[in-house]
Amino acid sequence: GAGVSQSPRYKVTKRGQDVALRCDPISGHVSLYWYRQALGQGPEFLTYFNYEAQQDKSGLPNDRFSAERPEGSISTLTIQRTEQRDSAMYRCASSLETQGAWRNTEAFFGQGTRLTVV
Amino acid sequence: GQQVMQIPQYQHVQEGEDFTTYCNSSTTLSNIQWYKQRPGGHPVFLIQLVKSGEVKKQKRLTFQFGEAKKNSSLHITATQTTDVGTYFCAGLREYGNKLVFGAGTILRVKS
């Protein structure tokens, strides 16, 4: 597609339910990132993929959070047993190349998924 | 872990005045990127700085990367109402691929 596509745009779920957030990056982009953004804050790093390999998951808050990118394209962020504190905007971004000092690694962000846990 | 701090948190200027936001990292960075997020929108890439002491300009915007590659600034000359939004810096640490964002500076411009 023309840009990074995230679905759903809005998700309201009951506490304790599992949710799956989807990210469809720009075609051909190698790197894919997941961020969480609270209102008035900067994007908080969650995890990062190069192709299908999860390179860094140090930002995932706990083991209820997981992500995959099995074919190196679409990625899914799954939150199990959701809690109210999980409510936030979840953003996906992709870049053509892997990160590196001398590479042009502009990250293109999707519109995000607004998750509300009630 | 790596932290990227940004100041000020918020700035309200009169149209035509200048604006500067500062970014400071706790660790040496490989490169630094700047993004702009309009209200209700998503972050949009502005520029990437790589070299120590690098200065880049985009029309009224001037970006600097510190000599020690731990700090950066964005300066806007003669602000316009179209400059309204939140400006984020994002640092890539020397080893690894984690792009860490600052908390952002919210810019409001009075016409």
PDB file of C-alpha atoms in Angstrom, chain B:
ATOM      1  CA  GLY B   1      18.819   2.278  29.759  1.00  0.00           C
ATOM      2  CA  GLN B   2      19.151   4.923  27.119  1.00  0.00           C
ATOM      3  CA  GLN B   3      17.144   8.058  27.769  1.00  0.00           C
ATOM      4  CA  VAL B   4      16.443  11.014  25.539  1.00  0.00           C
ATOM      5  CA  MET B   5      15.315  14.197  27.236  1.00  0.00           C
ATOM      6  CA  GLN B   6      13.708  17.130  25.510  1.00  0.00           C
ATOM      7  CA  ILE B   7      13.091  20.668  26.685  1.00  0.00           C
ATOM      8  CA  PRO B   8      10.998  22.677  26.918  1.00  0.00           C
ATOM      9  CA  GLN B   9       7.901  20.547  27.269  1.00  0.00           C
ATOM     10  CA  TYR B  10       5.723  23.297  25.905  1.00  0.00           C
ATOM     11  CA  GLN B  11       6.211  26.663  24.224  1.00  0.00           C
ATOM     12  CA  HIS B  12       3.699  29.266  23.168  1.00  0.00           C
ATOM     13  CA  VAL B  13       5.077  31.969  20.842  1.00  0.00           C
ATOM     14  CA  GLN B  14       3.764  34.926  18.905  1.00  0.00           C
ATOM     15  CA  GLU B  15       3.757  34.431  15.164  1.00  0.00           C
ATOM     16  CA  GLY B  16       7.047  35.710  13.807  1.00  0.00           C
ATOM     17  CA  GLU B  17       9.037  34.860  16.923  1.00  0.00           C
ATOM     18  CA  ASP B  18      11.740  32.216  16.919  1.00  0.00           C
ATOM     19  CA  PHE B  19      11.474  28.808  18.588  1.00  0.00           C
ATOM     20  CA  THR B  20      14.076  26.313  19.771  1.00  0.00           C
ATOM     21  CA  THR B  21      13.766  22.837  21.238  1.00  0.00           C
ATOM     22  CA  TYR B  22      16.667  20.938  22.764  1.00  0.00           C
ATOM     23  CA  CYS B  23      17.348  17.236  22.947  1.00  0.00           C
ATOM     24  CA  ASN B  24      19.856  15.520  25.217  1.00  0.00           C
ATOM     25  CA  SER B  25      20.821  11.866  25.366  1.00  0.00           C
ATOM     26  CA  SER B  26      22.322   9.989  28.290  1.00  0.00           C
ATOM     27  CA  THR B  27      24.488   8.026  25.856  1.00  0.00           C
ATOM     28  CA  THR B  28      26.431   8.818  22.688  1.00  0.00           C
ATOM     29  CA  LEU B  29      24.242   8.528  19.637  1.00  0.00           C
ATOM     30  CA  SER B  30      24.892   7.045  16.242  1.00  0.00           C
ATOM     31  CA  ASN B  31      22.431   9.410  14.648  1.00  0.00           C
ATOM     32  CA  ILE B  32      19.512  11.590  15.605  1.00  0.00           C
ATOM     33  CA  GLN B  33      16.238  12.112  13.807  1.00  0.00           C
ATOM     34  CA  TRP B  34      13.577  14.788  14.173  1.00  0.00           C
ATOM     35  CA  TYR B  35       9.855  14.287  13.683  1.00  0.00           C
ATOM     36  CA  LYS B  36       6.828  16.551  13.715  1.00  0.00           C
ATOM     37  CA  GLN B  37       3.399  15.446  14.886  1.00  0.00           C
ATOM     38  CA  ARG B  38       0.391  17.609  14.161  1.00  0.00           C
ATOM     39  CA  PRO B  39      -2.556  17.470  16.593  1.00  0.00           C
ATOM     40  CA  GLY B  40      -4.450  14.241  15.975  1.00  0.00           C
ATOM     41  CA  GLY B  41      -1.808  13.025  13.554  1.00  0.00           C
ATOM     42  CA  HIS B  42       1.163  10.707  13.572  1.00  0.00           C
ATOM     43  CA  PRO B  43       4.889  11.526  13.713  1.00  0.00           C
ATOM     44  CA  VAL B  44       6.316  12.581  10.358  1.00  0.00           C
ATOM     45  CA  PHE B  45      10.042  12.468   9.642  1.00  0.00           C
ATOM     46  CA  LEU B  46      11.800  15.794   9.184  1.00  0.00           C
ATOM     47  CA  ILE B  47      15.515  15.061   9.045  1.00  0.00           C
ATOM     48  CA  GLN B  48      18.381  12.816  10.123  1.00  0.00           C
ATOM     49  CA  LEU B  49      21.760  14.027  11.444  1.00  0.00           C
ATOM     50  CA  VAL B  50      24.755  11.717  11.521  1.00  0.00           C
ATOM     51  CA  LYS B  51      28.025  13.620  11.825  1.00  0.00           C
ATOM     52  CA  SER B  52      29.435  15.238  14.921  1.00  0.00           C
ATOM     53  CA  GLY B  53      28.731  18.974  14.789  1.00  0.00           C
ATOM     54  CA  GLU B  54      26.494  18.631  11.750  1.00  0.00           C
ATOM     55  CA  VAL B  55      24.150  21.466  10.855  1.00  0.00           C
ATOM     56  CA  LYS B  56      21.324  21.103   8.356  1.00  0.00           C
ATOM     57  CA  LYS B  57      18.719  23.597   7.193  1.00  0.00           C
ATOM     58  CA  GLN B  58      15.260  23.179   5.771  1.00  0.00           C
ATOM     59  CA  LYS B  59      13.880  26.599   4.879  1.00  0.00           C
ATOM     60  CA  ARG B  60      13.204  28.221   8.281  1.00  0.00           C
ATOM     61  CA  LEU B  61      14.264  25.132  10.261  1.00  0.00           C
ATOM     62  CA  THR B  62      17.850  24.634  11.429  1.00  0.00           C
ATOM     63  CA  PHE B  63      18.973  21.350  12.966  1.00  0.00           C
ATOM     64  CA  GLN B  64      22.215  20.824  14.872  1.00  0.00           C
ATOM     65  CA  PHE B  65      23.972  17.744  16.200  1.00  0.00           C
ATOM     66  CA  GLY B  66      26.382  18.319  19.055  1.00  0.00           C
ATOM     67  CA  GLU B  67      30.113  17.680  18.872  1.00  0.00           C
ATOM     68  CA  ALA B  68      29.848  14.874  21.387  1.00  0.00           C
ATOM     69  CA  LYS B  69      26.862  13.384  19.541  1.00  0.00           C
ATOM     70  CA  LYS B  70      24.796  13.465  22.712  1.00  0.00           C
ATOM     71  CA  ASN B  71      22.659  16.508  22.079  1.00  0.00           C
ATOM     72  CA  SER B  72      20.766  18.202  19.298  1.00  0.00           C
ATOM     73  CA  SER B  73      18.581  21.205  18.669  1.00  0.00           C
ATOM     74  CA  LEU B  74      15.891  22.352  16.300  1.00  0.00           C
ATOM     75  CA  HIS B  75      15.483  26.072  15.697  1.00  0.00           C
ATOM     76  CA  ILE B  76      12.606  27.625  13.786  1.00  0.00           C
ATOM     77  CA  THR B  77      13.039  31.184  12.573  1.00  0.00           C
ATOM     78  CA  ALA B  78       9.999  33.458  12.340  1.00  0.00           C
ATOM     79  CA  THR B  79       7.368  30.912  13.317  1.00  0.00           C
ATOM     80  CA  GLN B  80       4.147  30.608  11.359  1.00  0.00           C
ATOM     81  CA  THR B  81       0.821  29.108  12.376  1.00  0.00           C
ATOM     82  CA  THR B  82       1.603  26.131  10.151  1.00  0.00           C
ATOM     83  CA  ASP B  83       4.493  25.260  12.495  1.00  0.00           C
ATOM     84  CA  VAL B  84       2.057  24.251  15.237  1.00  0.00           C
ATOM     85  CA  GLY B  85       2.540  20.707  16.495  1.00  0.00           C
ATOM     86  CA  THR B  86       4.788  18.552  18.639  1.00  0.00           C
ATOM     87  CA  TYR B  87       8.426  18.175  17.692  1.00  0.00           C
ATOM     88  CA  PHE B  88      10.195  14.975  18.696  1.00  0.00           C
ATOM     89  CA  CYS B  89      13.815  14.037  18.559  1.00  0.00           C
ATOM     90  CA  ALA B  90      14.668  10.358  18.266  1.00  0.00           C
ATOM     91  CA  GLY B  91      18.117   9.001  18.977  1.00  0.00           C
ATOM     92  CA  LEU B  92      19.761   5.870  17.710  1.00  0.00           C
ATOM     93  CA  ARG B  93      22.387   4.656  20.132  1.00  0.00           C
ATOM     94  CA  GLU B  94      25.845   3.679  18.940  1.00  0.00           C
ATOM     95  CA  TYR B  95      25.342  -0.034  19.367  1.00  0.00           C
ATOM     96  CA  GLY B  96      22.025  -1.572  18.507  1.00  0.00           C
ATOM     97  CA  ASN B  97      19.022  -0.535  16.536  1.00  0.00           C
ATOM     98  CA  LYS B  98      16.643   0.902  19.074  1.00  0.00           C
ATOM     99  CA  LEU B  99      15.307   4.309  18.069  1.00  0.00           C
ATOM    100  CA  VAL B 100      14.359   6.114  21.280  1.00  0.00           C
ATOM    101  CA  PHE B 101      12.086   9.143  21.196  1.00  0.00           C
ATOM    102  CA  GLY B 102      12.101  12.143  23.469  1.00  0.00           C
ATOM    103  CA  ALA B 103       8.891  13.307  25.127  1.00  0.00           C
ATOM    104  CA  GLY B 104       8.494  16.084  22.586  1.00  0.00           C
ATOM    105  CA  THR B 105       8.046  19.836  22.661  1.00  0.00           C
ATOM    106  CA  ILE B 106       4.563  21.180  21.982  1.00  0.00           C
ATOM    107  CA  LEU B 107       4.634  24.380  19.945  1.00  0.00           C
ATOM    108  CA  ARG B 108       1.668  26.734  19.837  1.00  0.00           C
ATOM    109  CA  VAL B 109       1.764  29.863  17.691  1.00  0.00           C
ATOM    110  CA  LYS B 110      -0.455  32.884  18.298  1.00  0.00           C
ATOM    111  CA  SER B 111      -1.382  34.842  15.222  1.00  0.00           C
TER     112      SER B 111
END
